[in-house]
Coordinates of C-alpha atoms in Angstrom, one line a residue:
M26 CA -274.7 -202.7 39.0
V27 CA -271.3 -201.0 39.2
S28 CA -269.2 -202.3 42.0
K29 CA -267.3 -199.8 44.1
A30 CA -263.7 -200.4 44.9
P31 CA -262.8 -200.0 48.5
R32 CA -260.8 -197.0 49.4
L33 CA -257.5 -198.0 51.0
R34 CA -256.0 -196.0 53.8
C35 CA -252.3 -195.4 54.0
L36 CA -250.9 -197.2 56.9
F37 CA -248.3 -194.4 57.5
S38 CA -250.7 -191.6 57.4
S39 CA -251.5 -189.8 60.6
H40 CA -255.0 -189.3 61.9
A41 CA -254.0 -186.1 63.6
T42 CA -254.7 -182.7 62.1
P43 CA -251.7 -181.4 60.2
A44 CA -249.9 -178.5 61.9
P45 CA -250.3 -175.2 60.2
I46 CA -247.4 -173.9 58.1
I47 CA -245.8 -170.8 59.6
R48 CA -244.4 -168.6 56.8
Q49 CA -241.4 -166.4 57.6
P50 CA -241.6 -162.8 56.4
F51 CA -239.6 -162.4 53.1
S52 CA -237.4 -159.3 52.6
R53 CA -236.1 -158.6 49.1
P54 CA -232.5 -157.1 49.2
F55 CA -231.6 -154.0 47.3
A56 CA -229.4 -154.2 44.2
T57 CA -226.9 -151.8 45.7
E58 CA -226.9 -153.4 49.1
V59 CA -223.4 -153.6 50.7
P60 CA -222.6 -156.8 52.5
D61 CA -221.5 -156.7 56.1
P62 CA -217.7 -156.4 56.1
H63 CA -217.5 -158.3 59.3
T64 CA -219.2 -161.4 57.8
P65 CA -216.4 -163.7 56.4
L66 CA -216.9 -164.7 52.8
R67 CA -216.8 -168.4 52.1
R68 CA -214.8 -169.3 49.0
P69 CA -214.6 -172.7 47.3
T70 CA -211.5 -174.6 48.1
T71 CA -209.1 -174.8 45.1
T72 CA -205.5 -175.8 44.5
F73 CA -204.5 -172.4 43.2
R74 CA -202.6 -171.6 46.4
D75 CA -200.6 -174.8 46.0
R76 CA -199.7 -174.0 42.4
L77 CA -198.7 -170.5 43.4
N78 CA -196.4 -171.7 46.1
V79 CA -194.6 -174.0 43.7
G80 CA -194.0 -171.1 41.3
P81 CA -191.4 -168.3 41.6
S82 CA -191.7 -166.0 44.6
F83 CA -192.1 -162.2 44.4
D84 CA -188.5 -161.8 45.5
D85 CA -187.3 -163.3 42.2
F86 CA -188.7 -160.3 40.4
V87 CA -187.7 -157.5 42.7
A88 CA -184.1 -156.5 43.0
S89 CA -182.7 -156.0 46.4
P90 CA -179.4 -154.2 47.1
P91 CA -176.7 -156.8 46.8
S92 CA -174.7 -157.4 49.9
A93 CA -170.9 -157.3 50.0
E94 CA -170.8 -161.1 50.2
T95 CA -173.1 -161.9 47.3
S96 CA -172.5 -158.9 45.0
A97 CA -171.1 -159.6 41.5
P98 CA -167.4 -159.1 40.8
T99 CA -166.5 -155.6 39.8
S100 CA -164.4 -154.6 36.8
S101 CA -161.4 -153.8 39.1
D102 CA -161.6 -157.3 40.6
L103 CA -161.6 -158.8 37.1
A104 CA -158.7 -156.6 36.0
S105 CA -156.6 -157.6 38.9
S106 CA -156.8 -161.3 37.9
T107 CA -154.0 -162.3 35.7
D108 CA -155.3 -165.7 34.9
D109 CA -157.5 -166.1 31.8
T110 CA -159.9 -168.4 33.6
P111 CA -162.8 -166.8 35.5
T112 CA -162.9 -166.8 39.3
S113 CA -164.8 -169.4 41.3
E114 CA -168.6 -169.2 41.1
P115 CA -170.4 -167.9 44.1
P116 CA -172.9 -170.4 45.6
L117 CA -176.5 -170.1 44.3
R118 CA -179.3 -169.6 46.7
T119 CA -181.9 -172.4 47.0
A120 CA -185.3 -172.6 48.7
L121 CA -188.0 -175.2 49.5
V122 CA -191.4 -174.3 48.0
G123 CA -194.7 -175.9 47.8
P124 CA -197.2 -177.5 50.2
A125 CA -196.0 -179.2 53.4
N126 CA -196.4 -182.6 51.9
R127 CA -195.0 -181.8 48.5
K128 CA -191.9 -179.6 49.2
R129 CA -189.4 -179.3 46.4
Q130 CA -186.1 -177.4 46.0
I131 CA -185.7 -174.6 43.5
T132 CA -182.7 -172.4 42.6
R133 CA -183.2 -168.7 43.2
L134 CA -182.1 -166.1 40.6
P135 CA -178.6 -164.9 41.3
T136 CA -178.3 -161.4 42.5
W137 CA -176.8 -160.1 39.3
L138 CA -180.0 -161.2 37.4
Q139 CA -182.5 -159.3 39.5
T140 CA -183.9 -156.2 38.0
P141 CA -186.4 -153.6 39.4
I142 CA -190.0 -153.5 38.4
P143 CA -190.6 -150.7 35.8
T144 CA -192.6 -147.8 37.4
S145 CA -191.1 -144.6 35.9
P146 CA -193.4 -142.0 34.3
N147 CA -191.4 -142.2 31.0
Y148 CA -192.0 -146.0 30.9
K149 CA -195.7 -145.4 31.1
R150 CA -195.7 -142.7 28.5
I151 CA -193.8 -144.8 25.9
K152 CA -196.2 -147.7 26.6
S153 CA -199.2 -145.5 26.1
D154 CA -197.8 -144.2 22.8
L155 CA -197.2 -147.8 21.6
R156 CA -200.8 -148.9 22.4
G157 CA -202.3 -145.8 20.9
L158 CA -200.6 -146.6 17.5
N159 CA -201.1 -150.3 17.8
L160 CA -197.4 -151.0 17.8
H161 CA -195.6 -154.0 19.4
T162 CA -192.1 -154.2 20.9
V163 CA -189.9 -157.1 21.4
C164 CA -189.1 -155.6 24.8
E165 CA -192.6 -156.6 26.0
E166 CA -193.2 -159.7 23.9
A167 CA -189.9 -161.4 24.8
R168 CA -190.1 -160.2 28.4
C169 CA -186.8 -158.4 28.3
P170 CA -185.3 -157.8 31.8
N171 CA -183.8 -154.4 30.6
I172 CA -187.1 -152.8 29.8
N173 CA -186.9 -150.5 32.9
D174 CA -183.4 -149.4 31.9
C175 CA -184.2 -148.8 28.2
W176 CA -187.7 -147.2 28.6
G177 CA -187.1 -145.4 31.9
G178 CA -184.7 -142.7 30.8
S179 CA -185.0 -139.1 32.0
D180 CA -186.8 -138.2 28.7
K181 CA -187.9 -139.9 25.6
S182 CA -184.8 -138.9 23.7
A183 CA -182.8 -140.9 26.2
A184 CA -185.0 -144.0 25.9
T185 CA -184.6 -147.0 23.5
A186 CA -187.3 -149.3 22.3
T187 CA -187.1 -152.2 19.9
I188 CA -190.1 -152.0 17.6
M189 CA -191.4 -155.4 16.5
L190 CA -193.0 -155.3 13.0
M191 CA -195.6 -157.5 11.3
G192 CA -197.6 -158.2 14.4
D193 CA -197.0 -160.2 17.6
T194 CA -197.4 -163.7 16.3
C195 CA -194.6 -165.7 14.8
T196 CA -194.8 -168.7 12.4
R197 CA -191.8 -170.4 14.1
G198 CA -191.6 -172.0 17.5
C199 CA -188.1 -171.7 19.0
R200 CA -187.7 -173.4 22.4
F201 CA -186.2 -170.3 24.0
C202 CA -188.7 -167.6 22.8
S203 CA -191.9 -166.5 24.5
V204 CA -193.4 -164.8 21.4
K205 CA -196.8 -166.2 20.4
T206 CA -196.8 -168.7 17.5
S207 CA -199.3 -169.7 14.8
R208 CA -199.3 -171.3 11.4
A209 CA -201.6 -168.6 10.0
P210 CA -200.9 -165.2 11.8
P211 CA -203.2 -162.2 11.1
P212 CA -202.5 -160.3 7.9
L213 CA -200.0 -157.4 7.9
D214 CA -201.2 -153.9 8.8
P215 CA -200.6 -151.7 5.7
H216 CA -200.5 -148.6 7.9
E217 CA -197.8 -150.0 10.2
P218 CA -194.8 -148.4 8.3
E219 CA -196.4 -145.0 8.6
H220 CA -197.4 -145.4 12.2
T221 CA -193.9 -146.6 13.2
A222 CA -192.2 -143.7 11.5
E223 CA -194.5 -141.2 13.1
A224 CA -194.0 -142.7 16.6
L225 CA -190.2 -142.7 16.2
K226 CA -190.2 -139.1 14.9
R227 CA -192.4 -138.1 17.9
W228 CA -189.9 -139.6 20.4
G229 CA -186.9 -137.9 18.7
L230 CA -184.6 -140.9 19.1
G231 CA -181.1 -140.9 17.6
Y232 CA -180.9 -144.6 17.3
V233 CA -183.7 -147.1 16.8
V234 CA -183.9 -150.9 16.5
L235 CA -186.5 -152.6 14.3
T236 CA -187.1 -156.3 14.5
S237 CA -189.9 -158.6 13.4
V238 CA -191.5 -162.0 13.8
D239 CA -190.8 -164.7 11.2
R240 CA -193.5 -164.8 8.6
D241 CA -193.0 -168.0 6.6
D242 CA -196.6 -167.7 5.5
L243 CA -195.7 -164.7 3.2
A244 CA -194.0 -165.2 -0.1
D245 CA -191.3 -162.6 0.7
G246 CA -191.2 -163.3 4.4
G247 CA -192.3 -159.7 5.0
A248 CA -189.1 -158.2 3.5
H249 CA -190.9 -155.6 1.5
H250 CA -192.9 -154.5 4.5
F251 CA -189.7 -154.2 6.5
A252 CA -187.9 -152.2 3.8
E253 CA -190.9 -149.9 3.4
T254 CA -190.8 -149.1 7.2
I255 CA -187.1 -148.2 7.0
R256 CA -187.7 -145.9 4.1
K257 CA -190.6 -144.1 5.9
I258 CA -188.4 -143.6 8.9
K259 CA -185.5 -142.1 6.9
D260 CA -188.0 -139.8 5.1
K261 CA -189.4 -138.4 8.4
A262 CA -186.2 -138.4 10.4
P263 CA -183.1 -138.5 8.0
G264 CA -180.7 -138.2 10.9
M265 CA -182.0 -141.2 12.8
L266 CA -179.8 -144.3 12.7
V267 CA -181.7 -147.5 12.0
E268 CA -180.7 -151.1 13.0
A269 CA -182.7 -153.9 11.5
L270 CA -182.8 -157.3 13.4
T271 CA -184.2 -159.6 10.8
G272 CA -185.0 -163.3 10.3
D273 CA -183.3 -165.5 7.7
Y274 CA -186.2 -165.2 5.1
A275 CA -186.0 -169.0 4.7
G276 CA -182.6 -168.6 3.1
D277 CA -183.8 -166.2 0.3
L278 CA -180.7 -163.9 0.0
E279 CA -182.5 -161.6 -2.5
M280 CA -184.8 -160.5 0.4
V281 CA -181.6 -159.9 2.5
D282 CA -180.4 -157.6 -0.3
L283 CA -183.8 -155.8 -0.4
V284 CA -183.7 -155.0 3.4
A285 CA -180.0 -154.1 3.4
G286 CA -180.5 -151.7 0.6
S287 CA -183.4 -149.8 2.1
G288 CA -181.2 -147.3 3.9
L289 CA -180.5 -148.9 7.2
D290 CA -177.2 -148.5 9.1
V291 CA -176.8 -151.8 11.0
Y292 CA -177.9 -155.2 9.8
A293 CA -178.4 -157.7 12.7
H294 CA -179.3 -161.4 12.5
N295 CA -178.9 -163.7 15.5
V296 CA -177.2 -167.1 15.4
E297 CA -178.5 -167.5 19.0
T298 CA -176.2 -170.4 20.0
A299 CA -173.4 -172.7 18.8
E300 CA -174.0 -174.9 15.8
A301 CA -174.2 -178.1 17.8
L302 CA -177.1 -176.8 19.9
T303 CA -179.0 -175.1 17.0
P304 CA -181.3 -178.1 16.2
V305 CA -182.4 -178.3 19.9
V306 CA -182.7 -174.6 20.6
R307 CA -184.0 -173.0 17.4
D308 CA -186.9 -173.9 15.1
R309 CA -186.3 -176.7 12.6
R310 CA -186.5 -174.2 9.7
A311 CA -183.6 -172.2 11.1
G312 CA -180.0 -173.2 10.7
F313 CA -176.5 -172.0 11.8
R314 CA -175.1 -172.2 8.2
Q315 CA -178.1 -170.4 6.9
S316 CA -177.6 -167.6 9.4
L317 CA -173.9 -167.3 8.4
R318 CA -175.0 -166.8 4.8
V319 CA -177.4 -164.1 5.8
L320 CA -174.7 -162.2 7.7
E321 CA -172.2 -162.6 4.9
R322 CA -174.6 -161.4 2.3
A323 CA -175.6 -158.4 4.4
K324 CA -172.0 -157.4 4.9
G325 CA -171.5 -157.2 1.1
A326 CA -174.7 -155.2 0.5
G327 CA -173.0 -151.8 0.9
E328 CA -169.9 -149.9 1.9
G329 CA -169.7 -149.2 5.6
M330 CA -172.5 -151.7 6.5
I331 CA -172.1 -152.9 10.1
T332 CA -173.3 -156.5 10.8
K333 CA -174.2 -157.8 14.2
T334 CA -175.3 -161.0 15.9
S335 CA -176.1 -162.2 19.4
V336 CA -175.5 -165.4 21.4
M337 CA -177.2 -166.8 24.5
L338 CA -175.1 -168.5 27.2
G339 CA -176.3 -171.0 29.7
L340 CA -177.9 -173.5 27.2
G341 CA -175.2 -176.2 27.7
E342 CA -172.6 -174.9 25.2
T343 CA -169.0 -175.8 25.6
E344 CA -165.9 -173.6 25.4
D345 CA -164.7 -175.3 22.2
Q346 CA -168.1 -174.7 20.5
L347 CA -168.0 -171.0 21.3
W348 CA -164.5 -170.6 20.0
E349 CA -165.5 -172.3 16.7
M350 CA -168.6 -170.1 16.5
L351 CA -166.6 -166.9 16.9
R352 CA -164.1 -167.9 14.3
E353 CA -166.8 -168.5 11.7
L354 CA -168.5 -165.3 12.5
R355 CA -165.3 -163.4 11.9
E356 CA -164.7 -165.2 8.6
V357 CA -168.0 -163.8 7.2
G358 CA -167.1 -160.3 8.4
T359 CA -169.4 -159.9 11.4
D360 CA -168.5 -156.7 13.2
V361 CA -170.5 -156.8 16.5
V362 CA -171.3 -159.7 18.8
T363 CA -173.2 -159.7 22.1
F364 CA -173.4 -162.4 24.8
G365 CA -176.3 -162.6 27.3
Q366 CA -177.7 -165.1 29.8
Y367 CA -180.5 -167.3 28.7
M368 CA -183.5 -167.1 31.1
Q369 CA -186.4 -169.5 30.8
P370 CA -189.5 -167.4 30.0
T371 CA -192.1 -170.1 31.2
K372 CA -192.0 -173.7 32.3
R373 CA -193.0 -174.7 28.7
H374 CA -189.6 -173.5 27.4
M375 CA -186.1 -174.9 27.6
P376 CA -184.7 -175.0 31.2
V377 CA -181.6 -173.1 32.1
D378 CA -178.5 -175.3 32.1
T379 CA -176.1 -172.9 33.8
Y380 CA -176.3 -169.4 35.3
V381 CA -173.1 -167.9 33.9
T382 CA -171.2 -165.6 36.2
P383 CA -170.2 -162.0 35.2
A384 CA -166.6 -163.1 35.3
V385 CA -167.2 -165.6 32.5
F386 CA -169.0 -163.0 30.4
E387 CA -166.1 -160.6 30.9
M388 CA -163.7 -163.3 29.7
W389 CA -165.7 -163.9 26.5
R390 CA -165.9 -160.1 25.9
Q391 CA -162.2 -159.8 26.0
R392 CA -161.7 -162.8 23.8
A393 CA -164.1 -161.4 21.1
L394 CA -162.3 -158.1 21.1
D395 CA -158.9 -159.9 20.7
M396 CA -160.3 -161.8 17.7
G397 CA -161.0 -158.5 15.9
F398 CA -164.7 -157.7 16.6
L399 CA -165.4 -154.0 16.4
Y400 CA -167.5 -154.2 19.6
C401 CA -168.7 -156.8 22.1
A402 CA -171.3 -156.3 24.8
S403 CA -171.2 -159.2 27.2
G404 CA -173.1 -159.6 30.5
P405 CA -175.9 -161.5 32.2
L406 CA -178.6 -159.0 31.2
V407 CA -177.2 -158.1 27.8
R408 CA -179.7 -158.7 24.9
S409 CA -179.3 -158.3 21.2
S410 CA -180.6 -154.7 21.3
Y411 CA -178.6 -153.4 24.2
K412 CA -178.6 -149.7 25.1
A413 CA -174.9 -149.3 25.8
G414 CA -174.0 -151.2 22.6
E415 CA -176.3 -149.0 20.5
A416 CA -174.6 -145.9 21.9
F417 CA -171.2 -147.2 20.9
I418 CA -172.3 -148.2 17.4
E419 CA -174.0 -144.9 16.9
N420 CA -170.7 -143.1 17.6
V421 CA -168.9 -145.4 15.2
I422 CA -171.4 -144.7 12.4
K423 CA -171.2 -141.0 12.9
K424 CA -167.4 -141.0 12.8
R425 CA -167.5 -143.0 9.6
K426 CA -170.0 -140.7 8.0
G427 CA -167.9 -137.7 9.2
R428 CA -164.8 -139.2 7.7
R429 CA -166.6 -139.8 4.3
D430 CA -167.9 -136.2 4.3
V431 CA -164.3 -134.9 4.9
I432 CA -163.1 -137.1 2.0
M433 CA -165.8 -135.8 -0.3
V434 CA -165.0 -132.1 0.6
D435 CA -161.3 -132.8 -0.1
D436 CA -162.3 -134.3 -3.5
V437 CA -164.4 -131.3 -4.4
R438 CA -161.6 -128.9 -3.5
R439 CA -159.1 -130.9 -5.5
I440 CA -161.4 -130.9 -8.5
S441 CA -162.0 -127.1 -8.2
Q442 CA -158.3 -126.4 -8.0
D443 CA -157.6 -128.6 -11.1
A444 CA -160.4 -126.8 -13.0
S445 CA -159.0 -123.4 -12.1
V446 CA -155.5 -124.3 -13.3

């Protein structure tokens, strides 16, 4: 006989009848339903606001009219000074930023380094042309502060853009540069020389600057690609003057000869800083002596070739180091030198050691001219491709070409007279 197990009753169960479940009516919202604007939205708490407060303020990027007390010294003020040393530096503005419990002091940008945000129609047109042809500019990649001045002319013929060839990714990692880096950048665009020449012809520029990223992954460093672009430009616009700002091609001087002999008018290569600071500032594959050899080789590539280099101030260089650098640049025949203020692109890059005043820049400009340089552009916002400097060099090249044409005409007349006799 099967025994039956007793059924156990839960001690916590209730003998009362369970209450009936009252279901609330369910309404399905529409996909296009607009939420009530008066209902506040709840957002998850983050630390983004704290990080934003620690960073630069909007005032750092928008130029305000300088007051009489904080404005930079004018050229007349500098001319009235008889001493070779610059005037005393104006005090830099500071501010406390960050959350209440983590305040820290930062240095505001000096008034002479503030530039307006680019909003002109011509700036937008040039940017649209560049994107349509898949072209890159160092103006954008290096975050140049003069982009509004160079791109914002009254028309495209008055504008200047520095085209960056061979993509937007560099194989080197200099501590001052904001261009993207990679050991294996994308392959070269075979249509880039044609597209670049077509864009420049469309703009109708009289002077153009070409530069490029370093491509140590290529056997020739991209020299053939660079030279082909210059030839295409000269074919489509023979009267356009071309400046090439190149790398050092890992010290291969034959590649320097190739680019210099492609028809360009100005060969530029930047030493960036004094020799003592080069290992700290530039990539380990770059060297001050190597850059001097590039400039010397380019100078001897052809008659009338103008060579140019650029230097950043504010990295911690000394006066003796700058004097020695200028002397060595003149020894290799460098014609043009520019001085500009180093500005830290991001917090990952080298910090600024000193904000150099306009008076100091003016002092070095005069010193360079006294040493025999053909031209020197020097100022806080001056960069290697500077609009005013390009206008001066353009006039020099045209005068030299005009002088050669006159000499050739005189030679033809002399030969014709000798033949008639």
